[in-house]
JSON list of C-alpha atoms and ligand atoms in Angstrom, two decimals:
[
{"chain": "A", "resi": 1, "resn": "MET", "atom": "CA", "xyz": [14.06, -12.13, -4.93]},
{"chain": "A", "resi": 2, "resn": "SER", "atom": "CA", "xyz": [11.97, -12.05, -0.99]},
{"chain": "A", "resi": 3, "resn": "ASP", "atom": "CA", "xyz": [12.98, -9.54, 1.26]},
{"chain": "A", "resi": 4, "resn": "SER", "atom": "CA", "xyz": [15.64, -7.06, -0.58]},
{"chain": "A", "resi": 5, "resn": "THR", "atom": "CA", "xyz": [14.70, -3.95, 0.49]},
{"chain": "A", "resi": 6, "resn": "ASP", "atom": "CA", "xyz": [15.35, -1.58, -1.95]},
{"chain": "A", "resi": 7, "resn": "THR", "atom": "CA", "xyz": [12.56, -1.91, -4.14]},
{"chain": "A", "resi": 8, "resn": "ILE", "atom": "CA", "xyz": [10.27, 0.17, -6.57]},
{"chain": "A", "resi": 9, "resn": "PHE", "atom": "CA", "xyz": [8.38, 1.80, -3.95]},
{"chain": "A", "resi": 10, "resn": "SER", "atom": "CA", "xyz": [11.90, 2.70, -2.03]},
{"chain": "A", "resi": 11, "resn": "LYS", "atom": "CA", "xyz": [12.49, 4.75, -5.12]},
{"chain": "A", "resi": 12, "resn": "ILE", "atom": "CA", "xyz": [8.36, 6.43, -5.19]},
{"chain": "A", "resi": 13, "resn": "ILE", "atom": "CA", "xyz": [9.23, 7.62, -1.07]},
{"chain": "A", "resi": 14, "resn": "ARG", "atom": "CA", "xyz": [12.94, 9.11, -2.65]},
{"chain": "A", "resi": 15, "resn": "LYS", "atom": "CA", "xyz": [11.07, 10.43, -5.52]},
{"chain": "A", "resi": 16, "resn": "GLU", "atom": "CA", "xyz": [13.67, 8.46, -8.12]},
{"chain": "A", "resi": 17, "resn": "ILE", "atom": "CA", "xyz": [10.97, 7.96, -10.45]},
{"chain": "A", "resi": 18, "resn": "PRO", "atom": "CA", "xyz": [7.48, 9.51, -10.50]},
{"chain": "A", "resi": 19, "resn": "ALA", "atom": "CA", "xyz": [4.43, 8.59, -9.06]},
{"chain": "A", "resi": 20, "resn": "ASP", "atom": "CA", "xyz": [0.79, 9.62, -9.07]},
{"chain": "A", "resi": 21, "resn": "ILE", "atom": "CA", "xyz": [0.70, 10.55, -4.98]},
{"chain": "A", "resi": 22, "resn": "VAL", "atom": "CA", "xyz": [-2.13, 11.13, -2.73]},
{"chain": "A", "resi": 23, "resn": "TYR", "atom": "CA", "xyz": [-1.09, 11.83, 1.23]},
{"chain": "A", "resi": 24, "resn": "GLU", "atom": "CA", "xyz": [1.68, 12.63, 2.34]},
{"chain": "A", "resi": 25, "resn": "ASP", "atom": "CA", "xyz": [3.51, 12.51, 6.02]},
{"chain": "A", "resi": 26, "resn": "ASP", "atom": "CA", "xyz": [6.28, 11.19, 8.03]},
{"chain": "A", "resi": 27, "resn": "LEU", "atom": "CA", "xyz": [5.43, 7.93, 8.46]},
{"chain": "A", "resi": 28, "resn": "ALA", "atom": "CA", "xyz": [3.42, 6.32, 4.87]},
{"chain": "A", "resi": 29, "resn": "LEU", "atom": "CA", "xyz": [3.49, 7.55, 1.48]},
{"chain": "A", "resi": 30, "resn": "ALA", "atom": "CA", "xyz": [0.59, 6.48, -0.50]},
{"chain": "A", "resi": 31, "resn": "PHE", "atom": "CA", "xyz": [0.19, 6.56, -4.41]},
{"chain": "A", "resi": 32, "resn": "ARG", "atom": "CA", "xyz": [-2.10, 5.46, -7.10]},
{"chain": "A", "resi": 33, "resn": "ASP", "atom": "CA", "xyz": [-1.12, 2.18, -8.77]},
{"chain": "A", "resi": 34, "resn": "LEU", "atom": "CA", "xyz": [-0.08, 1.65, -11.95]},
{"chain": "A", "resi": 35, "resn": "ASN", "atom": "CA", "xyz": [-2.60, -0.60, -13.31]},
{"chain": "A", "resi": 36, "resn": "PRO", "atom": "CA", "xyz": [-5.40, -0.59, -11.12]},
{"chain": "A", "resi": 37, "resn": "GLN", "atom": "CA", "xyz": [-7.90, -3.18, -10.93]},
{"chain": "A", "resi": 38, "resn": "ALA", "atom": "CA", "xyz": [-10.90, -0.59, -9.61]},
{"chain": "A", "resi": 39, "resn": "PRO", "atom": "CA", "xyz": [-11.41, 2.83, -10.68]},
{"chain": "A", "resi": 40, "resn": "VAL", "atom": "CA", "xyz": [-9.83, 4.03, -7.11]},
{"chain": "A", "resi": 41, "resn": "HIS", "atom": "CA", "xyz": [-6.50, 2.06, -6.92]},
{"chain": "A", "resi": 42, "resn": "ILE", "atom": "CA", "xyz": [-4.29, 3.30, -4.08]},
{"chain": "A", "resi": 43, "resn": "LEU", "atom": "CA", "xyz": [-1.50, 1.94, -2.48]},
{"chain": "A", "resi": 44, "resn": "ILE", "atom": "CA", "xyz": [-0.16, 2.72, 0.98]},
{"chain": "A", "resi": 45, "resn": "ILE", "atom": "CA", "xyz": [3.35, 2.35, 2.12]},
{"chain": "A", "resi": 46, "resn": "PRO", "atom": "CA", "xyz": [5.19, 2.98, 5.51]},
{"chain": "A", "resi": 47, "resn": "LYS", "atom": "CA", "xyz": [8.53, 4.27, 4.35]},
{"chain": "A", "resi": 48, "resn": "GLN", "atom": "CA", "xyz": [10.03, 2.53, 6.44]},
{"chain": "A", "resi": 49, "resn": "PRO", "atom": "CA", "xyz": [10.79, -0.65, 4.44]},
{"chain": "A", "resi": 50, "resn": "ILE", "atom": "CA", "xyz": [9.37, -3.82, 6.15]},
{"chain": "A", "resi": 51, "resn": "ALA", "atom": "CA", "xyz": [9.46, -6.60, 2.98]},
{"chain": "A", "resi": 52, "resn": "LYS", "atom": "CA", "xyz": [6.33, -7.62, 3.75]},
{"chain": "A", "resi": 53, "resn": "LEU", "atom": "CA", "xyz": [3.25, -8.17, 6.55]},
{"chain": "A", "resi": 54, "resn": "ALA", "atom": "CA", "xyz": [5.26, -11.27, 7.97]},
{"chain": "A", "resi": 55, "resn": "ASP", "atom": "CA", "xyz": [7.99, -9.40, 8.45]},
{"chain": "A", "resi": 56, "resn": "ALA", "atom": "CA", "xyz": [6.88, -7.03, 11.32]},
{"chain": "A", "resi": 57, "resn": "GLU", "atom": "CA", "xyz": [7.94, -7.41, 13.97]},
{"chain": "A", "resi": 58, "resn": "SER", "atom": "CA", "xyz": [6.08, -6.06, 17.63]},
{"chain": "A", "resi": 59, "resn": "GLN", "atom": "CA", "xyz": [7.31, -3.08, 17.48]},
{"chain": "A", "resi": 60, "resn": "ASP", "atom": "CA", "xyz": [6.26, -1.62, 14.99]},
{"chain": "A", "resi": 61, "resn": "HIS", "atom": "CA", "xyz": [2.50, -1.72, 16.46]},
{"chain": "A", "resi": 62, "resn": "ALA", "atom": "CA", "xyz": [1.89, 1.34, 15.96]},
{"chain": "A", "resi": 63, "resn": "LEU", "atom": "CA", "xyz": [3.10, 2.15, 12.38]},
{"chain": "A", "resi": 64, "resn": "MET", "atom": "CA", "xyz": [0.31, -1.02, 11.61]},
{"chain": "A", "resi": 65, "resn": "GLY", "atom": "CA", "xyz": [-2.16, 1.03, 13.47]},
{"chain": "A", "resi": 66, "resn": "HIS", "atom": "CA", "xyz": [-1.22, 4.12, 10.97]},
{"chain": "A", "resi": 67, "resn": "LEU", "atom": "CA", "xyz": [-1.15, 2.39, 7.69]},
{"chain": "A", "resi": 68, "resn": "LEU", "atom": "CA", "xyz": [-4.49, 1.24, 8.11]},
{"chain": "A", "resi": 69, "resn": "LEU", "atom": "CA", "xyz": [-6.22, 5.27, 9.72]},
{"chain": "A", "resi": 70, "resn": "THR", "atom": "CA", "xyz": [-3.97, 6.57, 6.96]},
{"chain": "A", "resi": 71, "resn": "VAL", "atom": "CA", "xyz": [-6.72, 3.99, 4.35]},
{"chain": "A", "resi": 72, "resn": "LYS", "atom": "CA", "xyz": [-9.57, 5.23, 6.06]},
{"chain": "A", "resi": 73, "resn": "ARG", "atom": "CA", "xyz": [-8.07, 8.90, 5.91]},
{"chain": "A", "resi": 74, "resn": "VAL", "atom": "CA", "xyz": [-7.35, 7.92, 1.37]},
{"chain": "A", "resi": 75, "resn": "ALA", "atom": "CA", "xyz": [-10.82, 6.79, 0.96]},
{"chain": "A", "resi": 76, "resn": "GLU", "atom": "CA", "xyz": [-12.54, 9.41, 2.32]},
{"chain": "A", "resi": 77, "resn": "GLN", "atom": "CA", "xyz": [-10.55, 11.83, 0.95]},
{"chain": "A", "resi": 78, "resn": "GLN", "atom": "CA", "xyz": [-11.25, 9.54, -2.25]},
{"chain": "A", "resi": 79, "resn": "GLY", "atom": "CA", "xyz": [-14.81, 10.52, -1.82]},
{"chain": "A", "resi": 80, "resn": "LEU", "atom": "CA", "xyz": [-15.31, 5.93, -1.28]},
{"chain": "A", "resi": 81, "resn": "THR", "atom": "CA", "xyz": [-18.39, 6.35, 1.00]},
{"chain": "A", "resi": 82, "resn": "ASN", "atom": "CA", "xyz": [-20.17, 3.58, -0.33]},
{"chain": "A", "resi": 83, "resn": "GLY", "atom": "CA", "xyz": [-17.40, 1.46, 1.27]},
{"chain": "A", "resi": 84, "resn": "TYR", "atom": "CA", "xyz": [-14.03, 0.06, -0.22]},
{"chain": "A", "resi": 85, "resn": "ARG", "atom": "CA", "xyz": [-11.86, -3.40, 0.06]},
{"chain": "A", "resi": 86, "resn": "VAL", "atom": "CA", "xyz": [-8.08, -2.83, 1.47]},
{"chain": "A", "resi": 87, "resn": "VAL", "atom": "CA", "xyz": [-6.27, -6.22, 0.75]},
{"chain": "A", "resi": 88, "resn": "ILE", "atom": "CA", "xyz": [-2.73, -7.20, 1.71]},
{"chain": "A", "resi": 89, "resn": "ASN", "atom": "CA", "xyz": [-1.28, -9.65, -0.29]},
{"chain": "A", "resi": 90, "resn": "THR", "atom": "CA", "xyz": [1.06, -11.26, 1.23]},
{"chain": "A", "resi": 91, "resn": "GLY", "atom": "CA", "xyz": [4.86, -13.32, 0.52]},
{"chain": "A", "resi": 92, "resn": "GLU", "atom": "CA", "xyz": [4.44, -16.06, -2.42]},
{"chain": "A", "resi": 93, "resn": "ASP", "atom": "CA", "xyz": [1.29, -17.44, -2.24]},
{"chain": "A", "resi": 94, "resn": "GLY", "atom": "CA", "xyz": [-0.30, -13.88, -1.25]},
{"chain": "A", "resi": 95, "resn": "GLY", "atom": "CA", "xyz": [0.33, -12.92, -4.76]},
{"chain": "A", "resi": 96, "resn": "GLN", "atom": "CA", "xyz": [3.16, -10.15, -3.52]},
{"chain": "A", "resi": 97, "resn": "THR", "atom": "CA", "xyz": [5.20, -9.19, -6.49]},
{"chain": "A", "resi": 98, "resn": "VAL", "atom": "CA", "xyz": [7.22, -6.20, -4.41]},
{"chain": "A", "resi": 99, "resn": "TYR", "atom": "CA", "xyz": [8.80, -6.66, -1.45]},
{"chain": "A", "resi": 100, "resn": "HIS", "atom": "CA", "xyz": [7.40, -3.39, 0.45]},
{"chain": "A", "resi": 101, "resn": "MET", "atom": "CA", "xyz": [4.64, -3.80, 2.33]},
{"chain": "A", "resi": 102, "resn": "HIS", "atom": "CA", "xyz": [2.08, -2.34, 1.00]},
{"chain": "A", "resi": 103, "resn": "LEU", "atom": "CA", "xyz": [-2.08, -1.79, 1.16]},
{"chain": "A", "resi": 104, "resn": "HIS", "atom": "CA", "xyz": [-3.94, -2.37, -1.91]},
{"chain": "A", "resi": 105, "resn": "LEU", "atom": "CA", "xyz": [-7.24, 0.38, -1.51]},
{"chain": "A", "resi": 106, "resn": "LEU", "atom": "CA", "xyz": [-10.11, -0.42, -4.29]},
{"chain": "A", "resi": 107, "resn": "GLY", "atom": "CA", "xyz": [-13.04, 1.34, -4.46]},
{"chain": "A", "resi": 108, "resn": "GLY", "atom": "CA", "xyz": [-15.72, 3.10, -6.40]},
{"chain": "A", "resi": 109, "resn": "ARG", "atom": "CA", "xyz": [-17.26, -0.10, -8.03]},
{"chain": "A", "resi": 110, "resn": "SER", "atom": "CA", "xyz": [-18.64, -3.85, -6.48]},
{"chain": "A", "resi": 111, "resn": "MET", "atom": "CA", "xyz": [-16.22, -6.12, -5.32]},
{"chain": "A", "resi": 112, "resn": "SER", "atom": "CA", "xyz": [-16.53, -9.57, -5.43]},
{"chain": "A", "resi": 113, "resn": "TRP", "atom": "CA", "xyz": [-15.67, -13.36, -2.94]},
{"chain": "A", "resi": 114, "resn": "PRO", "atom": "CA", "xyz": [-13.54, -15.35, -3.42]},
{"chain": "A", "resi": 115, "resn": "PRO", "atom": "CA", "xyz": [-10.53, -12.93, -4.59]},
{"chain": "A", "resi": 116, "resn": "GLY", "atom": "CA", "xyz": [-8.72, -15.08, -6.42]},
{"chain": "B", "resi": 201, "resn": "LIG", "atom": "P1", "xyz": [1.47, -6.39, -5.26]},
{"chain": "B", "resi": 201, "resn": "LIG", "atom": "O1", "xyz": [1.15, -7.84, -6.29]},
{"chain": "B", "resi": 201, "resn": "LIG", "atom": "O2", "xyz": [2.81, -6.72, -4.23]},
{"chain": "B", "resi": 201, "resn": "LIG", "atom": "O3", "xyz": [0.95, -7.09, -4.26]},
{"chain": "B", "resi": 201, "resn": "LIG", "atom": "O4", "xyz": [0.74, -4.94, -5.07]},
{"chain": "B", "resi": 201, "resn": "LIG", "atom": "C1", "xyz": [2.44, -4.28, -5.78]},
{"chain": "B", "resi": 201, "resn": "LIG", "atom": "C2", "xyz": [1.46, -3.31, -6.94]},
{"chain": "B", "resi": 201, "resn": "LIG", "atom": "O5", "xyz": [2.11, -2.32, -6.55]},
{"chain": "B", "resi": 201, "resn": "LIG", "atom": "C3", "xyz": [1.28, -4.03, -8.26]},
{"chain": "B", "resi": 201, "resn": "LIG", "atom": "O6", "xyz": [-0.35, -3.64, -8.57]},
{"chain": "B", "resi": 201, "resn": "LIG", "atom": "C4", "xyz": [1.20, -3.09, -9.31]},
{"chain": "B", "resi": 201, "resn": "LIG", "atom": "O7", "xyz": [0.82, -2.78, -10.13]},
{"chain": "B", "resi": 201, "resn": "LIG", "atom": "C5", "xyz": [2.13, -1.75, -8.24]},
{"chain": "B", "resi": 201, "resn": "LIG", "atom": "N1", "xyz": [2.70, -1.34, -9.23]},
{"chain": "B", "resi": 201, "resn": "LIG", "atom": "C6", "xyz": [4.22, -2.41, -9.37]},
{"chain": "B", "resi": 201, "resn": "LIG", "atom": "N2", "xyz": [5.52, -1.34, -9.73]},
{"chain": "B", "resi": 201, "resn": "LIG", "atom": "C7", "xyz": [4.55, 0.35, -9.99]},
{"chain": "B", "resi": 201, "resn": "LIG", "atom": "C8", "xyz": [5.04, 1.29, -9.94]},
{"chain": "B", "resi": 201, "resn": "LIG", "atom": "O8", "xyz": [6.70, 1.72, -10.71]},
{"chain": "B", "resi": 201, "resn": "LIG", "atom": "N3", "xyz": [4.54, 2.54, -9.60]},
{"chain": "B", "resi": 201, "resn": "LIG", "atom": "C9", "xyz": [3.11, 2.23, -9.09]},
{"chain": "B", "resi": 201, "resn": "LIG", "atom": "N4", "xyz": [2.55, 3.31, -8.79]},
{"chain": "B", "resi": 201, "resn": "LIG", "atom": "N5", "xyz": [2.86, 0.99, -8.86]},
{"chain": "B", "resi": 201, "resn": "LIG", "atom": "C10", "xyz": [3.22, 0.15, -9.27]}
]
């Protein structure tokens, strides 16, 4: 699957399946990852179903900025004062598995580099 717009995340937006939601506004939703890779692992998604970053258009620039500022807001809310990592897996080589664009907010431990 690569470009479906109705994913598991659309169901979370519509509250058809449960999620541990930590932030919501008109444009974005943030909820805890089901399989956390760090003590804090939250996914920030646009409510608009953009499949992947590579599909974002210039008209989405305000939404893209909003998503990044939402990451910052949620990180502050979670008390990640010592830093955190933000990841966007994009497409097959990027390791993307859910084709509704999302930002991973990872924190609460020291991160290594490079990623796998
Ligand atoms: P990707 O690999 O596409 O960058 O990240 C998808 C993420 O979504 C994974 O970290 C995975 O654990 C998470 N995930 C997949 N299905 C669900 C779900 O139903 N609920 C939640 N909360 N997270 C999910």
